[in-house]
Amino acid sequence: MPYIVDGHNLIGRLPDIHLSEIDDEDRLIERVAAFCRVERKRAEIFFDRAAPGRSGRFRQGPVTSVFVPSGETADAAIARRLDQLKKDARNWTVVSSDAAVQASARNAGAQVLPSENFAGRLNTPGSASGPEKESNLAEGELEEWLRLFGEEDG
């Protein structure tokens, strides 16, 4: 089941990405793309207040990012997308903790997943999208592999 994500709403629930950061949207897109690759899902992430020249739809692997132009909200764009999906909306999950977005999703027949719940999935230790896994290599094993297979000087 693919996801429709209320981007800024989700960023506000993540401990390591902040709305005040210049690259917050890009970092979220990368995180969700990694999650989608592991889970074999796809997602559309909606962001409002697009920077000048950045509005539109952009695809990055399993993720399509939608930057909504000024004067419109991501909430309205999500509702419009759900309308476009018609009966197929029931096959989508909307990720948001915004009551209005959740209501639009339910009215369209889509599943609803609160942003804090999805954030927990993104931050699961050991997942491709969460914190790095510890190496299973024994001490010194990495150096041995690099010596055997690494680039040689010269």
mmCIF file of C-alpha atoms in Angstrom:
data_model
loop_
_atom_site.group_PDB
_atom_site.id
_atom_site.type_symbol
_atom_site.label_atom_id
_atom_site.label_comp_id
_atom_site.label_asym_id
_atom_site.label_seq_id
_atom_site.Cartn_x
_atom_site.Cartn_y
_atom_site.Cartn_z
ATOM 1 C CA MET A 1 0.000 0.000 0.000
ATOM 2 C CA PRO A 2 1.627 3.286 -1.080
ATOM 3 C CA TYR A 3 1.828 6.351 1.143
ATOM 4 C CA ILE A 4 0.747 9.960 0.814
ATOM 5 C CA VAL A 5 2.843 11.919 3.318
ATOM 6 C CA ASP A 6 2.172 15.330 4.854
ATOM 7 C CA GLY A 7 5.856 16.271 4.712
ATOM 8 C CA HIS A 8 6.214 19.158 7.136
ATOM 9 C CA ASN A 9 3.882 17.448 9.576
ATOM 10 C CA LEU A 10 6.150 14.384 9.566
ATOM 11 C CA ILE A 11 9.349 16.427 9.896
ATOM 12 C CA GLY A 12 7.914 17.916 13.090
ATOM 13 C CA ARG A 13 7.768 14.394 14.572
ATOM 14 C CA LEU A 14 11.346 13.355 13.736
ATOM 15 C CA PRO A 15 14.083 13.808 16.338
ATOM 16 C CA ASP A 16 16.918 14.419 13.872
ATOM 17 C CA ILE A 17 15.346 16.582 11.154
ATOM 18 C CA HIS A 18 14.041 20.044 12.020
ATOM 19 C CA LEU A 19 11.801 22.425 10.103
ATOM 20 C CA SER A 20 14.343 25.208 10.660
ATOM 21 C CA GLU A 21 17.019 23.388 8.636
ATOM 22 C CA ILE A 22 17.604 24.498 5.067
ATOM 23 C CA ASP A 23 17.689 20.897 3.782
ATOM 24 C CA ASP A 24 14.866 19.451 5.907
ATOM 25 C CA GLU A 25 12.732 18.455 2.914
ATOM 26 C CA ASP A 26 15.646 16.817 1.082
ATOM 27 C CA ARG A 27 16.636 14.870 4.191
ATOM 28 C CA LEU A 28 13.056 13.653 4.652
ATOM 29 C CA ILE A 29 12.820 12.603 1.000
ATOM 30 C CA GLU A 30 16.046 10.596 1.344
ATOM 31 C CA ARG A 31 14.846 8.963 4.574
ATOM 32 C CA VAL A 32 11.456 8.005 3.137
ATOM 33 C CA ALA A 33 13.069 6.771 -0.106
ATOM 34 C CA ALA A 34 15.388 4.467 1.884
ATOM 35 C CA PHE A 35 12.400 3.177 3.875
ATOM 36 C CA CYS A 36 10.388 2.602 0.693
ATOM 37 C CA ARG A 37 13.216 0.695 -0.965
ATOM 38 C CA VAL A 38 13.480 -1.671 2.007
ATOM 39 C CA GLU A 39 9.703 -2.058 2.354
ATOM 40 C CA ARG A 40 9.137 -2.191 -1.433
ATOM 41 C CA LYS A 41 6.612 0.634 -1.222
ATOM 42 C CA ARG A 42 6.270 3.999 -2.854
ATOM 43 C CA ALA A 43 5.318 7.360 -1.463
ATOM 44 C CA GLU A 44 4.225 10.827 -2.462
ATOM 45 C CA ILE A 45 5.399 13.533 -0.072
ATOM 46 C CA PHE A 46 3.629 16.907 -0.091
ATOM 47 C CA PHE A 47 5.331 20.108 1.086
ATOM 48 C CA ASP A 48 3.775 23.541 1.160
ATOM 49 C CA ARG A 49 5.533 26.915 0.924
ATOM 50 C CA ALA A 50 7.738 25.841 -1.996
ATOM 51 C CA ALA A 51 10.778 27.999 -2.597
ATOM 52 C CA PRO A 52 10.603 30.146 -5.740
ATOM 53 C CA GLY A 53 11.262 27.947 -8.760
ATOM 54 C CA ARG A 54 10.893 24.725 -6.788
ATOM 55 C CA SER A 55 7.160 24.068 -7.055
ATOM 56 C CA GLY A 56 6.078 20.958 -8.932
ATOM 57 C CA ARG A 57 6.397 17.176 -8.837
ATOM 58 C CA PHE A 58 9.806 15.488 -8.687
ATOM 59 C CA ARG A 59 10.605 11.794 -8.615
ATOM 60 C CA GLN A 60 13.464 10.236 -6.669
ATOM 61 C CA GLY A 61 13.340 6.448 -6.829
ATOM 62 C CA PRO A 62 10.214 5.211 -5.062
ATOM 63 C CA VAL A 63 9.338 8.725 -3.840
ATOM 64 C CA THR A 64 7.551 11.525 -5.658
ATOM 65 C CA SER A 65 7.886 14.862 -3.909
ATOM 66 C CA VAL A 66 5.241 17.494 -4.513
ATOM 67 C CA PHE A 67 6.226 21.064 -3.701
ATOM 68 C CA VAL A 68 3.041 23.110 -3.488
ATOM 69 C CA PRO A 69 3.381 26.746 -4.615
ATOM 70 C CA SER A 70 2.811 29.647 -2.249
ATOM 71 C CA GLY A 71 -0.835 30.514 -1.818
ATOM 72 C CA GLU A 72 -1.843 26.857 -1.610
ATOM 73 C CA THR A 73 -1.424 24.366 1.218
ATOM 74 C CA ALA A 74 -0.129 20.811 1.241
ATOM 75 C CA ASP A 75 -3.366 19.884 3.038
ATOM 76 C CA ALA A 76 -5.430 21.077 0.058
ATOM 77 C CA ALA A 77 -3.075 19.393 -2.418
ATOM 78 C CA ILE A 78 -3.375 16.101 -0.512
ATOM 79 C CA ALA A 79 -7.192 16.358 -0.541
ATOM 80 C CA ARG A 80 -7.093 17.047 -4.285
ATOM 81 C CA ARG A 81 -4.785 14.054 -4.852
ATOM 82 C CA LEU A 82 -7.167 11.810 -2.919
ATOM 83 C CA ASP A 83 -10.036 13.073 -5.100
ATOM 84 C CA GLN A 84 -7.988 12.240 -8.217
ATOM 85 C CA LEU A 85 -7.445 8.711 -6.951
ATOM 86 C CA LYS A 86 -11.208 8.198 -6.633
ATOM 87 C CA LYS A 87 -11.955 4.630 -5.459
ATOM 88 C CA ASP A 88 -8.247 3.744 -5.618
ATOM 89 C CA ALA A 89 -7.708 6.010 -2.579
ATOM 90 C CA ARG A 90 -8.671 3.029 -0.405
ATOM 91 C CA ASN A 91 -5.382 1.420 -1.474
ATOM 92 C CA TRP A 92 -3.317 4.302 -0.057
ATOM 93 C CA THR A 93 -2.203 5.240 3.465
ATOM 94 C CA VAL A 94 -2.093 8.922 4.389
ATOM 95 C CA VAL A 95 0.617 9.849 6.889
ATOM 96 C CA SER A 96 -0.354 12.912 8.924
ATOM 97 C CA SER A 97 -1.318 13.960 12.422
ATOM 98 C CA ASP A 98 -3.264 16.948 11.100
ATOM 99 C CA ALA A 99 -6.961 16.447 11.864
ATOM 100 C CA ALA A 100 -8.116 18.035 8.591
ATOM 101 C CA VAL A 101 -5.778 15.862 6.494
ATOM 102 C CA GLN A 102 -6.882 12.765 8.397
ATOM 103 C CA ALA A 103 -10.536 13.675 7.789
ATOM 104 C CA SER A 104 -9.887 14.099 4.041
ATOM 105 C CA ALA A 105 -8.198 10.707 3.983
ATOM 106 C CA ARG A 106 -11.029 8.978 5.802
ATOM 107 C CA ASN A 107 -13.637 10.655 3.586
ATOM 108 C CA ALA A 108 -11.777 9.341 0.519
ATOM 109 C CA GLY A 109 -11.595 5.840 2.012
ATOM 110 C CA ALA A 110 -7.804 5.910 2.546
ATOM 111 C CA GLN A 111 -6.055 4.467 5.573
ATOM 112 C CA VAL A 112 -4.644 6.941 8.109
ATOM 113 C CA LEU A 113 -1.319 6.606 9.924
ATOM 114 C CA PRO A 114 -0.347 9.336 12.417
ATOM 115 C CA SER A 115 3.002 10.967 11.652
ATOM 116 C CA GLU A 116 4.481 9.958 15.008
ATOM 117 C CA ASN A 117 3.763 6.288 14.228
ATOM 118 C CA PHE A 118 5.377 6.538 10.787
ATOM 119 C CA ALA A 119 8.325 8.437 12.304
ATOM 120 C CA GLY A 120 8.852 5.467 14.612
ATOM 121 C CA ARG A 121 9.027 3.172 11.595
ATOM 122 C CA LEU A 122 11.585 5.457 9.946
ATOM 123 C CA ASN A 123 13.745 5.448 13.075
ATOM 124 C CA THR A 124 13.707 1.708 13.749
ATOM 125 C CA PRO A 125 17.251 0.588 14.588
ATOM 126 C CA GLY A 126 18.651 -1.676 11.903
ATOM 127 C CA SER A 127 16.333 -0.474 9.169
ATOM 128 C CA ALA A 128 17.883 1.034 6.073
ATOM 129 C CA SER A 129 16.233 4.312 6.950
ATOM 130 C CA GLY A 130 17.075 4.359 10.638
ATOM 131 C CA PRO A 131 20.308 4.661 12.575
ATOM 132 C CA GLU A 132 23.282 2.769 11.184
ATOM 133 C CA LYS A 133 23.634 -0.870 12.104
ATOM 134 C CA GLU A 134 26.661 -1.944 14.026
ATOM 135 C CA SER A 135 29.191 -3.910 12.057
ATOM 136 C CA ASN A 136 29.446 -7.647 12.620
ATOM 137 C CA LEU A 137 33.142 -7.542 11.744
ATOM 138 C CA ALA A 138 35.635 -8.576 14.395
ATOM 139 C CA GLU A 139 38.238 -6.055 15.466
ATOM 140 C CA GLY A 140 40.966 -5.882 12.817
ATOM 141 C CA GLU A 141 38.860 -7.757 10.236
ATOM 142 C CA LEU A 142 38.076 -4.585 8.283
ATOM 143 C CA GLU A 143 41.764 -3.722 7.985
ATOM 144 C CA GLU A 144 42.478 -7.270 6.772
ATOM 145 C CA TRP A 145 39.753 -7.008 4.099
ATOM 146 C CA LEU A 146 41.052 -3.621 3.002
ATOM 147 C CA ARG A 147 44.587 -4.995 2.810
ATOM 148 C CA LEU A 148 43.418 -7.957 0.709
ATOM 149 C CA PHE A 149 40.958 -6.190 -1.568
ATOM 150 C CA GLY A 150 41.640 -2.497 -1.167
ATOM 151 C CA GLU A 151 43.264 -0.165 -3.623
ATOM 152 C CA GLU A 152 47.000 -0.444 -3.868
ATOM 153 C CA ASP A 153 49.167 2.641 -3.922
ATOM 154 C CA GLY A 154 51.179 3.297 -7.023
#
